[in-house]
Amino acid sequence: MKKGALVQLNLKAYASSLEAAASVSAAPAYVVKGPGEILAIKGEYAQLRWRRPVPDVWLRLDQLEPWSEG
């Protein structure tokens, strides 16, 4: 994955992660359906921007998958 790529959350990889355990609620539907755009990559994390009026987030690259419309 690289900067500018469109992605969606791999719910199976996210569900058992430290990030999911630290979250107050389940991941919102727009995160799972996508697309989110990778703005930056640092180590094993990507900064994502969603096409919604919500803050950018950082998630591990192994929790993301390429966005597929449909």
PQR file of N, CA, C, O and H, with PARSE charges and radii, in Angstrom:
ATOM      1  N   MET A   1       0.836  -1.169   0.000 -0.4000 1.5000
ATOM      2  CA  MET A   1       0.000   0.000   0.000 -0.0000 2.0000
ATOM      3  C   MET A   1       0.884   1.237   0.000  0.5500 1.7000
ATOM      4  O   MET A   1       1.979   1.251   0.562 -0.5500 1.4000
ATOM      5  N   LYS A   2       0.372   2.268  -0.647 -0.4000 1.5000
ATOM      6  CA  LYS A   2       1.156   3.485  -0.742 -0.0000 2.0000
ATOM      7  C   LYS A   2       0.264   4.709  -0.585  0.5500 1.7000
ATOM      8  O   LYS A   2      -0.963   4.614  -0.623 -0.5500 1.4000
ATOM      9  H   LYS A   2      -0.517   2.256  -1.104  0.4000 1.0000
ATOM     10  N   LYS A   3       0.893   5.839  -0.411 -0.4000 1.5000
ATOM     11  CA  LYS A   3       0.185   7.106  -0.253 -0.0000 2.0000
ATOM     12  C   LYS A   3      -0.756   7.325  -1.436  0.5500 1.7000
ATOM     13  O   LYS A   3      -0.376   7.127  -2.590 -0.5500 1.4000
ATOM     14  H   LYS A   3       1.890   5.917  -0.380  0.4000 1.0000
ATOM     15  N   GLY A   4      -1.985   7.734  -1.135 -0.4000 1.5000
ATOM     16  CA  GLY A   4      -2.975   7.983  -2.168 -0.0000 2.0000
ATOM     17  C   GLY A   4      -3.879   6.799  -2.466  0.5500 1.7000
ATOM     18  O   GLY A   4      -4.900   6.956  -3.136 -0.5500 1.4000
ATOM     19  H   GLY A   4      -2.294   7.895  -0.198  0.4000 1.0000
ATOM     20  N   ALA A   5      -3.522   5.618  -1.980 -0.4000 1.5000
ATOM     21  CA  ALA A   5      -4.328   4.419  -2.240 -0.0000 2.0000
ATOM     22  C   ALA A   5      -5.667   4.510  -1.502  0.5500 1.7000
ATOM     23  O   ALA A   5      -5.748   5.074  -0.410 -0.5500 1.4000
ATOM     24  H   ALA A   5      -2.693   5.490  -1.435  0.4000 1.0000
ATOM     25  N   LEU A   6      -6.710   3.950  -2.110 -0.4000 1.5000
ATOM     26  CA  LEU A   6      -8.013   3.873  -1.472 -0.0000 2.0000
ATOM     27  C   LEU A   6      -8.134   2.521  -0.779  0.5500 1.7000
ATOM     28  O   LEU A   6      -7.833   1.481  -1.365 -0.5500 1.4000
ATOM     29  H   LEU A   6      -6.644   3.492  -2.996  0.4000 1.0000
ATOM     30  N   VAL A   7      -8.578   2.550   0.474 -0.4000 1.5000
ATOM     31  CA  VAL A   7      -8.621   1.336   1.292 -0.0000 2.0000
ATOM     32  C   VAL A   7      -9.924   1.255   2.082  0.5500 1.7000
ATOM     33  O   VAL A   7     -10.698   2.209   2.156 -0.5500 1.4000
ATOM     34  H   VAL A   7      -8.823   3.395   0.949  0.4000 1.0000
ATOM     35  N   GLN A   8     -10.129   0.103   2.657 -0.4000 1.5000
ATOM     36  CA  GLN A   8     -11.213  -0.134   3.610 -0.0000 2.0000
ATOM     37  C   GLN A   8     -10.658  -0.992   4.727  0.5500 1.7000
ATOM     38  O   GLN A   8      -9.612  -1.624   4.578 -0.5500 1.4000
ATOM     39  H   GLN A   8      -9.500  -0.672   2.598  0.4000 1.0000
ATOM     40  N   LEU A   9     -11.353  -1.013   5.833 -0.4000 1.5000
ATOM     41  CA  LEU A   9     -10.915  -1.762   7.003 -0.0000 2.0000
ATOM     42  C   LEU A   9     -11.196  -3.242   6.815  0.5500 1.7000
ATOM     43  O   LEU A   9     -12.286  -3.620   6.383 -0.5500 1.4000
ATOM     44  H   LEU A   9     -12.203  -0.500   5.955  0.4000 1.0000
ATOM     45  N   ASN A  10     -10.223  -4.081   7.135 -0.4000 1.5000
ATOM     46  CA  ASN A  10     -10.436  -5.517   7.178 -0.0000 2.0000
ATOM     47  C   ASN A  10     -10.969  -5.800   8.577  0.5500 1.7000
ATOM     48  O   ASN A  10     -10.205  -5.837   9.541 -0.5500 1.4000
ATOM     49  H   ASN A  10      -9.338  -3.775   7.485  0.4000 1.0000
ATOM     50  N   LEU A  11     -12.269  -5.997   8.686 -0.4000 1.5000
ATOM     51  CA  LEU A  11     -12.924  -6.110   9.988 -0.0000 2.0000
ATOM     52  C   LEU A  11     -12.399  -7.289  10.799  0.5500 1.7000
ATOM     53  O   LEU A  11     -12.304  -7.201  12.023 -0.5500 1.4000
ATOM     54  H   LEU A  11     -12.890  -5.967   7.903  0.4000 1.0000
ATOM     55  N   LYS A  12     -12.062  -8.376  10.141 -0.4000 1.5000
ATOM     56  CA  LYS A  12     -11.544  -9.548  10.846 -0.0000 2.0000
ATOM     57  C   LYS A  12     -10.194  -9.237  11.506  0.5500 1.7000
ATOM     58  O   LYS A  12      -9.964  -9.624  12.651 -0.5500 1.4000
ATOM     59  H   LYS A  12     -12.139  -8.447   9.146  0.4000 1.0000
ATOM     60  N   ALA A  13      -9.313  -8.550  10.797 -0.4000 1.5000
ATOM     61  CA  ALA A  13      -8.000  -8.188  11.347 -0.0000 2.0000
ATOM     62  C   ALA A  13      -8.149  -7.140  12.446  0.5500 1.7000
ATOM     63  O   ALA A  13      -7.407  -7.164  13.428 -0.5500 1.4000
ATOM     64  H   ALA A  13      -9.501  -8.235   9.866  0.4000 1.0000
ATOM     65  N   TYR A  14      -9.094  -6.226  12.291 -0.4000 1.5000
ATOM     66  CA  TYR A  14      -9.289  -5.146  13.258 -0.0000 2.0000
ATOM     67  C   TYR A  14      -9.934  -5.641  14.552  0.5500 1.7000
ATOM     68  O   TYR A  14      -9.583  -5.170  15.633 -0.5500 1.4000
ATOM     69  H   TYR A  14      -9.697  -6.206  11.494  0.4000 1.0000
ATOM     70  N   ALA A  15     -10.861  -6.575  14.456 -0.4000 1.5000
ATOM     71  CA  ALA A  15     -11.674  -7.006  15.608 -0.0000 2.0000
ATOM     72  C   ALA A  15     -10.845  -7.494  16.791  0.5500 1.7000
ATOM     73  O   ALA A  15     -11.234  -7.278  17.939 -0.5500 1.4000
ATOM     74  H   ALA A  15     -11.146  -6.958  13.578  0.4000 1.0000
ATOM     75  N   SER A  16      -9.733  -8.136  16.543 -0.4000 1.5000
ATOM     76  CA  SER A  16      -8.925  -8.682  17.644 -0.0000 2.0000
ATOM     77  C   SER A  16      -7.698  -7.817  17.952  0.5500 1.7000
ATOM     78  O   SER A  16      -6.768  -8.273  18.616 -0.5500 1.4000
ATOM     79  H   SER A  16      -9.417  -8.311  15.611  0.4000 1.0000
ATOM     80  N   SER A  17      -7.696  -6.578  17.473 -0.4000 1.5000
ATOM     81  CA  SER A  17      -6.523  -5.717  17.633 -0.0000 2.0000
ATOM     82  C   SER A  17      -6.578  -4.871  18.902  0.5500 1.7000
ATOM     83  O   SER A  17      -7.629  -4.720  19.526 -0.5500 1.4000
ATOM     84  H   SER A  17      -8.452  -6.207  16.933  0.4000 1.0000
ATOM     85  N   LEU A  18      -5.439  -4.334  19.259 -0.4000 1.5000
ATOM     86  CA  LEU A  18      -5.337  -3.406  20.378 -0.0000 2.0000
ATOM     87  C   LEU A  18      -6.173  -2.155  20.113  0.5500 1.7000
ATOM     88  O   LEU A  18      -6.779  -1.609  21.035 -0.5500 1.4000
ATOM     89  H   LEU A  18      -4.586  -4.457  18.753  0.4000 1.0000
ATOM     90  N   GLU A  19      -6.208  -1.702  18.872 -0.4000 1.5000
ATOM     91  CA  GLU A  19      -6.989  -0.523  18.507 -0.0000 2.0000
ATOM     92  C   GLU A  19      -8.477  -0.745  18.747  0.5500 1.7000
ATOM     93  O   GLU A  19      -9.164   0.152  19.235 -0.5500 1.4000
ATOM     94  H   GLU A  19      -5.715  -2.146  18.123  0.4000 1.0000
ATOM     95  N   ALA A  20      -8.977  -1.920  18.412 -0.4000 1.5000
ATOM     96  CA  ALA A  20     -10.392  -2.231  18.645 -0.0000 2.0000
ATOM     97  C   ALA A  20     -10.684  -2.306  20.143  0.5500 1.7000
ATOM     98  O   ALA A  20     -11.731  -1.845  20.595 -0.5500 1.4000
ATOM     99  H   ALA A  20      -8.419  -2.649  18.015  0.4000 1.0000
ATOM    100  N   ALA A  21      -9.770  -2.881  20.903 -0.4000 1.5000
ATOM    101  CA  ALA A  21      -9.960  -2.994  22.347 -0.0000 2.0000
ATOM    102  C   ALA A  21      -9.978  -1.622  23.017  0.5500 1.7000
ATOM    103  O   ALA A  21     -10.640  -1.441  24.039 -0.5500 1.4000
ATOM    104  H   ALA A  21      -8.918  -3.255  20.536  0.4000 1.0000
ATOM    105  N   ALA A  22      -9.257  -0.661  22.452 -0.4000 1.5000
ATOM    106  CA  ALA A  22      -9.205   0.683  23.026 -0.0000 2.0000
ATOM    107  C   ALA A  22     -10.381   1.546  22.598  0.5500 1.7000
ATOM    108  O   ALA A  22     -10.604   2.618  23.162 -0.5500 1.4000
ATOM    109  H   ALA A  22      -8.719  -0.809  21.623  0.4000 1.0000
ATOM    110  N   SER A  23     -11.135   1.089  21.604 -0.4000 1.5000
ATOM    111  CA  SER A  23     -12.255   1.867  21.087 -0.0000 2.0000
ATOM    112  C   SER A  23     -13.483   1.714  21.976  0.5500 1.7000
ATOM    113  O   SER A  23     -13.729   0.647  22.539 -0.5500 1.4000
ATOM    114  H   SER A  23     -10.954   0.218  21.146  0.4000 1.0000
ATOM    115  N   VAL A  24     -14.236   2.778  22.092 -0.4000 1.5000
ATOM    116  CA  VAL A  24     -15.439   2.780  22.921 -0.0000 2.0000
ATOM    117  C   VAL A  24     -16.559   1.963  22.281  0.5500 1.7000
ATOM    118  O   VAL A  24     -17.340   1.318  22.982 -0.5500 1.4000
ATOM    119  H   VAL A  24     -14.036   3.644  21.634  0.4000 1.0000
ATOM    120  N   SER A  25     -16.638   1.990  20.957 -0.4000 1.5000
ATOM    121  CA  SER A  25     -17.711   1.273  20.265 -0.0000 2.0000
ATOM    122  C   SER A  25     -17.153   0.535  19.051  0.5500 1.7000
ATOM    123  O   SER A  25     -15.957   0.595  18.766 -0.5500 1.4000
ATOM    124  H   SER A  25     -16.004   2.513  20.387  0.4000 1.0000
ATOM    125  N   ALA A  26     -18.033  -0.154  18.350 -0.4000 1.5000
ATOM    126  CA  ALA A  26     -17.638  -0.879  17.141 -0.0000 2.0000
ATOM    127  C   ALA A  26     -17.237   0.117  16.052  0.5500 1.7000
ATOM    128  O   ALA A  26     -17.628   1.284  16.091 -0.5500 1.4000
ATOM    129  H   ALA A  26     -19.005  -0.203  18.581  0.4000 1.0000
ATOM    130  N   ALA A  27     -16.469  -0.347  15.101 -0.4000 1.5000
ATOM    131  CA  ALA A  27     -16.048   0.513  13.995 -0.0000 2.0000
ATOM    132  C   ALA A  27     -17.271   0.962  13.201  0.5500 1.7000
ATOM    133  O   ALA A  27     -18.153   0.153  12.913 -0.5500 1.4000
ATOM    134  H   ALA A  27     -16.151  -1.295  15.069  0.4000 1.0000
ATOM    135  N   PRO A  28     -17.329   2.235  12.847 -0.5600 1.5000
ATOM    136  CA  PRO A  28     -18.471   2.724  12.067  0.2800 2.0000
ATOM    137  C   PRO A  28     -18.508   2.093  10.674  0.5500 1.7000
ATOM    138  O   PRO A  28     -17.476   1.683  10.143 -0.5500 1.4000
ATOM    139  N   ALA A  29     -19.690   2.021  10.098 -0.4000 1.5000
ATOM    140  CA  ALA A  29     -19.870   1.366   8.800 -0.0000 2.0000
ATOM    141  C   ALA A  29     -19.024   1.991   7.698  0.5500 1.7000
ATOM    142  O   ALA A  29     -18.517   1.275   6.834 -0.5500 1.4000
ATOM    143  H   ALA A  29     -20.528   2.354  10.530  0.4000 1.0000
ATOM    144  N   TYR A  30     -18.861   3.310   7.710 -0.4000 1.5000
ATOM    145  CA  TYR A  30     -18.094   3.943   6.630 -0.0000 2.0000
ATOM    146  C   TYR A  30     -16.633   3.505   6.626  0.5500 1.7000
ATOM    147  O   TYR A  30     -15.991   3.532   5.575 -0.5500 1.4000
ATOM    148  H   TYR A  30     -19.273   3.892   8.412  0.4000 1.0000
ATOM    149  N   VAL A  31     -16.094   3.104   7.770 -0.4000 1.5000
ATOM    150  CA  VAL A  31     -14.709   2.643   7.845 -0.0000 2.0000
ATOM    151  C   VAL A  31     -14.567   1.276   7.184  0.5500 1.7000
ATOM    152  O   VAL A  31     -13.564   0.995   6.528 -0.5500 1.4000
ATOM    153  H   VAL A  31     -16.615   3.082   8.623  0.4000 1.0000
ATOM    154  N   VAL A  32     -15.570   0.440   7.360 -0.4000 1.5000
ATOM    155  CA  VAL A  32     -15.543  -0.906   6.789 -0.0000 2.0000
ATOM    156  C   VAL A  32     -15.839  -0.860   5.290  0.5500 1.7000
ATOM    157  O   VAL A  32     -15.208  -1.574   4.509 -0.5500 1.4000
ATOM    158  H   VAL A  32     -16.385   0.668   7.892  0.4000 1.0000
ATOM    159  N   LYS A  33     -16.789  -0.030   4.891 -0.4000 1.5000
ATOM    160  CA  LYS A  33     -17.172   0.043   3.478 -0.0000 2.0000
ATOM    161  C   LYS A  33     -16.183   0.847   2.644  0.5500 1.7000
ATOM    162  O   LYS A  33     -15.966   0.549   1.469 -0.5500 1.4000
ATOM    163  H   LYS A  33     -17.301   0.550   5.525  0.4000 1.0000
ATOM    164  N   GLY A  34     -15.586   1.864   3.254 -0.4000 1.5000
ATOM    165  CA  GLY A  34     -14.613   2.691   2.556 -0.0000 2.0000
ATOM    166  C   GLY A  34     -15.275   3.613   1.543  0.5500 1.7000
ATOM    167  O   GLY A  34     -16.502   3.707   1.522 -0.5500 1.4000
ATOM    168  H   GLY A  34     -15.762   2.106   4.209  0.4000 1.0000
ATOM    169  N   PRO A  35     -14.526   4.278   0.724 -0.5600 1.5000
ATOM    170  CA  PRO A  35     -13.075   4.227   0.755  0.2800 2.0000
ATOM    171  C   PRO A  35     -12.474   5.270   1.678  0.5500 1.7000
ATOM    172  O   PRO A  35     -13.033   6.346   1.890 -0.5500 1.4000
ATOM    173  N   GLY A  36     -11.334   4.923   2.213 -0.4000 1.5000
ATOM    174  CA  GLY A  36     -10.503   5.871   2.923 -0.0000 2.0000
ATOM    175  C   GLY A  36      -9.247   6.056   2.096  0.5500 1.7000
ATOM    176  O   GLY A  36      -8.803   5.125   1.424 -0.5500 1.4000
ATOM    177  H   GLY A  36     -10.880   4.049   2.041  0.4000 1.0000
ATOM    178  N   GLU A  37      -8.676   7.236   2.139 -0.4000 1.5000
ATOM    179  CA  GLU A  37      -7.465   7.507   1.372 -0.0000 2.0000
ATOM    180  C   GLU A  37      -6.270   7.560   2.314  0.5500 1.7000
ATOM    181  O   GLU A  37      -6.326   8.207   3.360 -0.5500 1.4000
ATOM    182  H   GLU A  37      -9.037   7.992   2.685  0.4000 1.0000
ATOM    183  N   ILE A  38      -5.194   6.883   1.945 -0.4000 1.5000
ATOM    184  CA  ILE A  38      -3.967   6.926   2.730 -0.0000 2.0000
ATOM    185  C   ILE A  38      -3.284   8.265   2.494  0.5500 1.7000
ATOM    186  O   ILE A  38      -2.900   8.592   1.371 -0.5500 1.4000
ATOM    187  H   ILE A  38      -5.148   6.358   1.095  0.4000 1.0000
ATOM    188  N   LEU A  39      -3.139   9.035   3.573 -0.4000 1.5000
ATOM    189  CA  LEU A  39      -2.478  10.338   3.494 -0.0000 2.0000
ATOM    190  C   LEU A  39      -0.991  10.246   3.772  0.5500 1.7000
ATOM    191  O   LEU A  39      -0.196  10.967   3.169 -0.5500 1.4000
ATOM    192  H   LEU A  39      -3.451   8.769   4.485  0.4000 1.0000
ATOM    193  N   ALA A  40      -0.613   9.363   4.681 -0.4000 1.5000
ATOM    194  CA  ALA A  40       0.789   9.215   5.071 -0.0000 2.0000
ATOM    195  C   ALA A  40       1.003   7.823   5.636  0.5500 1.7000
ATOM    196  O   ALA A  40       0.069   7.186   6.122 -0.5500 1.4000
ATOM    197  H   ALA A  40      -1.259   8.777   5.171  0.4000 1.0000
ATOM    198  N   ILE A  41       2.237   7.359   5.569 -0.4000 1.5000
ATOM    199  CA  ILE A  41       2.612   6.072   6.148 -0.0000 2.0000
ATOM    200  C   ILE A  41       3.848   6.292   7.010  0.5500 1.7000
ATOM    201  O   ILE A  41       4.836   6.876   6.565 -0.5500 1.4000
ATOM    202  H   ILE A  41       2.996   7.876   5.175  0.4000 1.0000
ATOM    203  N   LYS A  42       3.779   5.819   8.244 -0.4000 1.5000
ATOM    204  CA  LYS A  42       4.923   5.850   9.159 -0.0000 2.0000
ATOM    205  C   LYS A  42       5.060   4.465   9.773  0.5500 1.7000
ATOM    206  O   LYS A  42       4.212   4.032  10.553 -0.5500 1.4000
ATOM    207  H   LYS A  42       2.976   5.344   8.605  0.4000 1.0000
ATOM    208  N   GLY A  43       6.133   3.780   9.414 -0.4000 1.5000
ATOM    209  CA  GLY A  43       6.334   2.433   9.933 -0.0000 2.0000
ATOM    210  C   GLY A  43       5.211   1.515   9.468  0.5500 1.7000
ATOM    211  O   GLY A  43       4.970   1.363   8.271 -0.5500 1.4000
ATOM    212  H   GLY A  43       6.822   4.132   8.781  0.4000 1.0000
ATOM    213  N   GLU A  44       4.529   0.909  10.434 -0.4000 1.5000
ATOM    214  CA  GLU A  44       3.450  -0.022  10.091 -0.0000 2.0000
ATOM    215  C   GLU A  44       2.064   0.615  10.199  0.5500 1.7000
ATOM    216  O   GLU A  44       1.057  -0.093  10.210 -0.5500 1.4000
ATOM    217  H   GLU A  44       4.725   1.032  11.407  0.4000 1.0000
ATOM    218  N   TYR A  45       2.007   1.942  10.278 -0.4000 1.5000
ATOM    219  CA  TYR A  45       0.735   2.657  10.413 -0.0000 2.0000
ATOM    220  C   TYR A  45       0.490   3.579   9.228  0.5500 1.7000
ATOM    221  O   TYR A  45       1.422   4.117   8.631 -0.5500 1.4000
ATOM    222  H   TYR A  45       2.825   2.517  10.269  0.4000 1.0000
ATOM    223  N   ALA A  46      -0.794   3.749   8.902 -0.4000 1.5000
ATOM    224  CA  ALA A  46      -1.212   4.656   7.839 -0.0000 2.0000
ATOM    225  C   ALA A  46      -2.201   5.667   8.397  0.5500 1.7000
ATOM    226  O   ALA A  46      -3.084   5.323   9.183 -0.5500 1.4000
ATOM    227  H   ALA A  46      -1.551   3.312   9.387  0.4000 1.0000
ATOM    228  N   GLN A  47      -2.041   6.918   7.979 -0.4000 1.5000
ATOM    229  CA  GLN A  47      -3.005   7.957   8.330 -0.0000 2.0000
ATOM    230  C   GLN A  47      -4.061   7.969   7.236  0.5500 1.7000
ATOM    231  O   GLN A  47      -3.746   8.062   6.049 -0.5500 1.4000
ATOM    232  H   GLN A  47      -1.324   7.196   7.340  0.4000 1.0000
ATOM    233  N   LEU A  48      -5.329   7.874   7.657 -0.4000 1.5000
ATOM    234  CA  LEU A  48      -6.429   7.751   6.702 -0.0000 2.0000
ATOM    235  C   LEU A  48      -7.389   8.926   6.809  0.5500 1.7000
ATOM    236  O   LEU A  48      -7.648   9.451   7.892 -0.5500 1.4000
ATOM    237  H   LEU A  48      -5.585   7.798   8.621  0.4000 1.0000
ATOM    238  N   ARG A  49      -7.904   9.320   5.660 -0.4000 1.5000
ATOM    239  CA  ARG A  49      -8.959  10.334   5.602 -0.0000 2.0000
ATOM    240  C   ARG A  49     -10.149   9.698   4.890  0.5500 1.7000
ATOM    241  O   ARG A  49     -10.020   9.128   3.807 -0.5500 1.4000
ATOM    242  H   ARG A  49      -7.694   8.894   4.780  0.4000 1.0000
ATOM    243  N   TRP A  50     -11.311   9.813   5.532 -0.4000 1.5000
ATOM    244  CA  TRP A  50     -12.547   9.265   4.992 -0.0000 2.0000
ATOM    245  C   TRP A  50     -13.318  10.362   4.283  0.5500 1.7000
ATOM    246  O   TRP A  50     -13.109  11.542   4.566 -0.5500 1.4000
ATOM    247  H   TRP A  50     -11.416  10.276   6.412  0.4000 1.0000
ATOM    248  N   ARG A  51     -14.181  10.010   3.392 -0.4000 1.5000
ATOM    249  CA  ARG A  51     -14.992  10.977   2.642 -0.0000 2.0000
ATOM    250  C   ARG A  51     -16.213  11.397   3.454  0.5500 1.7000
ATOM    251  O   ARG A  51     -17.351  11.356   2.987 -0.5500 1.4000
ATOM    252  H   ARG A  51     -14.351   9.052   3.161  0.4000 1.0000
ATOM    253  N   ARG A  52     -15.932  11.793   4.663 -0.4000 1.5000
ATOM    254  CA  ARG A  52     -16.958  12.230   5.612 -0.0000 2.0000
ATOM    255  C   ARG A  52     -16.349  13.313   6.485  0.5500 1.7000
ATOM    256  O   ARG A  52     -15.127  13.433   6.561 -0.5500 1.4000
ATOM    257  H   ARG A  52     -15.008  11.826   5.043  0.4000 1.0000
ATOM    258  N   PRO A  53     -17.184  14.097   7.142 -0.5600 1.5000
ATOM    259  CA  PRO A  53     -16.649  15.129   8.042  0.2800 2.0000
ATOM    260  C   PRO A  53     -16.251  14.548   9.401  0.5500 1.7000
ATOM    261  O   PRO A  53     -16.859  14.859  10.426 -0.5500 1.4000
ATOM    262  N   VAL A  54     -15.228  13.706   9.390 -0.4000 1.5000
ATOM    263  CA  VAL A  54     -14.720  13.066  10.611 -0.0000 2.0000
ATOM    264  C   VAL A  54     -13.210  13.259  10.652  0.5500 1.7000
ATOM    265  O   VAL A  54     -12.594  13.493   9.613 -0.5500 1.4000
ATOM    266  H   VAL A  54     -14.734  13.453   8.558  0.4000 1.0000
ATOM    267  N   PRO A  55     -12.602  13.166  11.830 -0.5600 1.5000
ATOM    268  CA  PRO A  55     -11.140  13.329  11.926  0.2800 2.0000
ATOM    269  C   PRO A  55     -10.389  12.213  11.198  0.5500 1.7000
ATOM    270  O   PRO A  55     -10.897  11.103  11.039 -0.5500 1.4000
ATOM    271  N   ASP A  56      -9.180  12.531  10.762 -0.4000 1.5000
ATOM    272  CA  ASP A  56      -8.296  11.513  10.190 -0.0000 2.0000
ATOM    273  C   ASP A  56      -7.927  10.534  11.302  0.5500 1.7000
ATOM    274  O   ASP A  56      -7.915  10.901  12.477 -0.5500 1.4000
ATOM    275  H   ASP A  56      -8.768  13.433  10.891  0.4000 1.0000
ATOM    276  N   VAL A  57      -7.627   9.297  10.933 -0.4000 1.5000
ATOM    277  CA  VAL A  57      -7.253   8.279  11.917 -0.0000 2.0000
ATOM    278  C   VAL A  57      -5.983   7.565  11.467  0.5500 1.7000
ATOM    279  O   VAL A  57      -5.626   7.580  10.289 -0.5500 1.4000
ATOM    280  H   VAL A  57      -7.636   8.999   9.979  0.4000 1.0000
ATOM    281  N   TRP A  58      -5.308   6.940  12.433 -0.4000 1.5000
ATOM    282  CA  TRP A  58      -4.147   6.105  12.161 -0.0000 2.0000
ATOM    283  C   TRP A  58      -4.528   4.662  12.444  0.5500 1.7000
ATOM    284  O   TRP A  58      -5.030   4.350  13.524 -0.5500 1.4000
ATOM    285  H   TRP A  58      -5.597   6.928  13.390  0.4000 1.0000
ATOM    286  N   LEU A  59      -4.292   3.786  11.485 -0.4000 1.5000
ATOM    287  CA  LEU A  59      -4.527   2.351  11.662 -0.0000 2.0000
ATOM    288  C   LEU A  59      -3.326   1.590  11.120  0.5500 1.7000
ATOM    289  O   LEU A  59      -2.593   2.080  10.261 -0.5500 1.4000
ATOM    290  H   LEU A  59      -3.884   4.039  10.608  0.4000 1.0000
ATOM    291  N   ARG A  60      -3.141   0.381  11.641 -0.4000 1.5000
ATOM    292  CA  ARG A  60      -2.047  -0.469  11.159 -0.0000 2.0000
ATOM    293  C   ARG A  60      -2.325  -0.908   9.720  0.5500 1.7000
ATOM    294  O   ARG A  60      -3.470  -1.163   9.346 -0.5500 1.4000
ATOM    295  H   ARG A  60      -3.737  -0.017  12.339  0.4000 1.0000
ATOM    296  N   LEU A  61      -1.291  -0.990   8.944 -0.4000 1.5000
ATOM    297  CA  LEU A  61      -1.420  -1.387   7.544 -0.0000 2.0000
ATOM    298  C   LEU A  61      -2.006  -2.783   7.396  0.5500 1.7000
ATOM    299  O   LEU A  61      -2.728  -3.048   6.435 -0.5500 1.4000
ATOM    300  H   LEU A  61      -0.361  -0.783   9.248  0.4000 1.0000
ATOM    301  N   ASP A  62      -1.704  -3.686   8.337 -0.4000 1.5000
ATOM    302  CA  ASP A  62      -2.225  -5.050   8.220 -0.0000 2.0000
ATOM    303  C   ASP A  62      -3.723  -5.135   8.515  0.5500 1.7000
ATOM    304  O   ASP A  62      -4.321  -6.199   8.356 -0.5500 1.4000
ATOM    305  H   ASP A  62      -1.116  -3.471   9.118  0.4000 1.0000
ATOM    306  N   GLN A  63      -4.330  -4.035   8.940 -0.4000 1.5000
ATOM    307  CA  GLN A  63      -5.779  -4.001   9.178 -0.0000 2.0000
ATOM    308  C   GLN A  63      -6.535  -3.411   7.985  0.5500 1.7000
ATOM    309  O   GLN A  63      -7.758  -3.271   8.020 -0.5500 1.4000
ATOM    310  H   GLN A  63      -3.844  -3.171   9.069  0.4000 1.0000
ATOM    311  N   LEU A  64      -5.798  -3.071   6.943 -0.4000 1.5000
ATOM    312  CA  LEU A  64      -6.404  -2.446   5.775 -0.0000 2.0000
ATOM    313  C   LEU A  64      -6.333  -3.370   4.575  0.5500 1.7000
ATOM    314  O   LEU A  64      -5.463  -4.236   4.476 -0.5500 1.4000
ATOM    315  H   LEU A  64      -4.805  -3.184   6.915  0.4000 1.0000
ATOM    316  N   GLU A  65      -7.268  -3.160   3.671 -0.4000 1.5000
ATOM    317  CA  GLU A  65      -7.250  -3.891   2.406 -0.0000 2.0000
ATOM    318  C   GLU A  65      -7.651  -2.927   1.298  0.5500 1.7000
ATOM    319  O   GLU A  65      -8.321  -1.928   1.559 -0.5500 1.4000
ATOM    320  H   GLU A  65      -7.974  -2.457   3.751  0.4000 1.0000
ATOM    321  N   PRO A  66      -7.252  -3.214   0.080 -0.5600 1.5000
ATOM    322  CA  PRO A  66      -7.622  -2.329  -1.031  0.2800 2.0000
ATOM    323  C   PRO A  66      -9.147  -2.194  -1.112  0.5500 1.7000
ATOM    324  O   PRO A  66      -9.884  -3.153  -0.880 -0.5500 1.4000
ATOM    325  N   TRP A  67      -9.591  -1.004  -1.441 -0.4000 1.5000
ATOM    326  CA  TRP A  67     -11.026  -0.734  -1.542 -0.0000 2.0000
ATOM    327  C   TRP A  67     -11.574  -1.365  -2.796  0.5500 1.7000
ATOM    328  O   TRP A  67     -10.994  -1.241  -3.875 -0.5500 1.4000
ATOM    329  H   TRP A  67      -8.992  -0.226  -1.630  0.4000 1.0000
ATOM    330  N   SER A  68     -12.706  -2.049  -2.649 -0.4000 1.5000
ATOM    331  CA  SER A  68     -13.398  -2.612  -3.814 -0.0000 2.0000
ATOM    332  C   SER A  68     -14.834  -2.109  -3.779  0.5500 1.7000
ATOM    333  O   SER A  68     -15.568  -2.353  -2.821 -0.5500 1.4000
ATOM    334  H   SER A  68     -13.177  -2.150  -1.773  0.4000 1.0000
ATOM    335  N   GLU A  69     -15.216  -1.418  -4.813 -0.4000 1.5000
ATOM    336  CA  GLU A  69     -16.563  -0.856  -4.879 -0.0000 2.0000
ATOM    337  C   GLU A  69     -17.569  -1.977  -5.043  0.5500 1.7000
ATOM    338  O   GLU A  69     -17.419  -2.867  -5.880 -0.5500 1.4000
ATOM    339  H   GLU A  69     -14.620  -1.219  -5.591  0.4000 1.0000
ATOM    340  N   GLY A  70     -18.592  -1.902  -4.223 -0.4000 1.5000
ATOM    341  CA  GLY A  70     -19.645  -2.881  -4.427 -0.0000 2.0000
ATOM    342  C   GLY A  70     -19.939  -3.656  -3.236  0.5500 1.7000
ATOM    343  O   GLY A  70     -20.811  -4.524  -3.264 -0.5500 1.4000
ATOM    344  H   GLY A  70     -18.715  -1.179  -3.543  0.4000 1.0000
TER
END
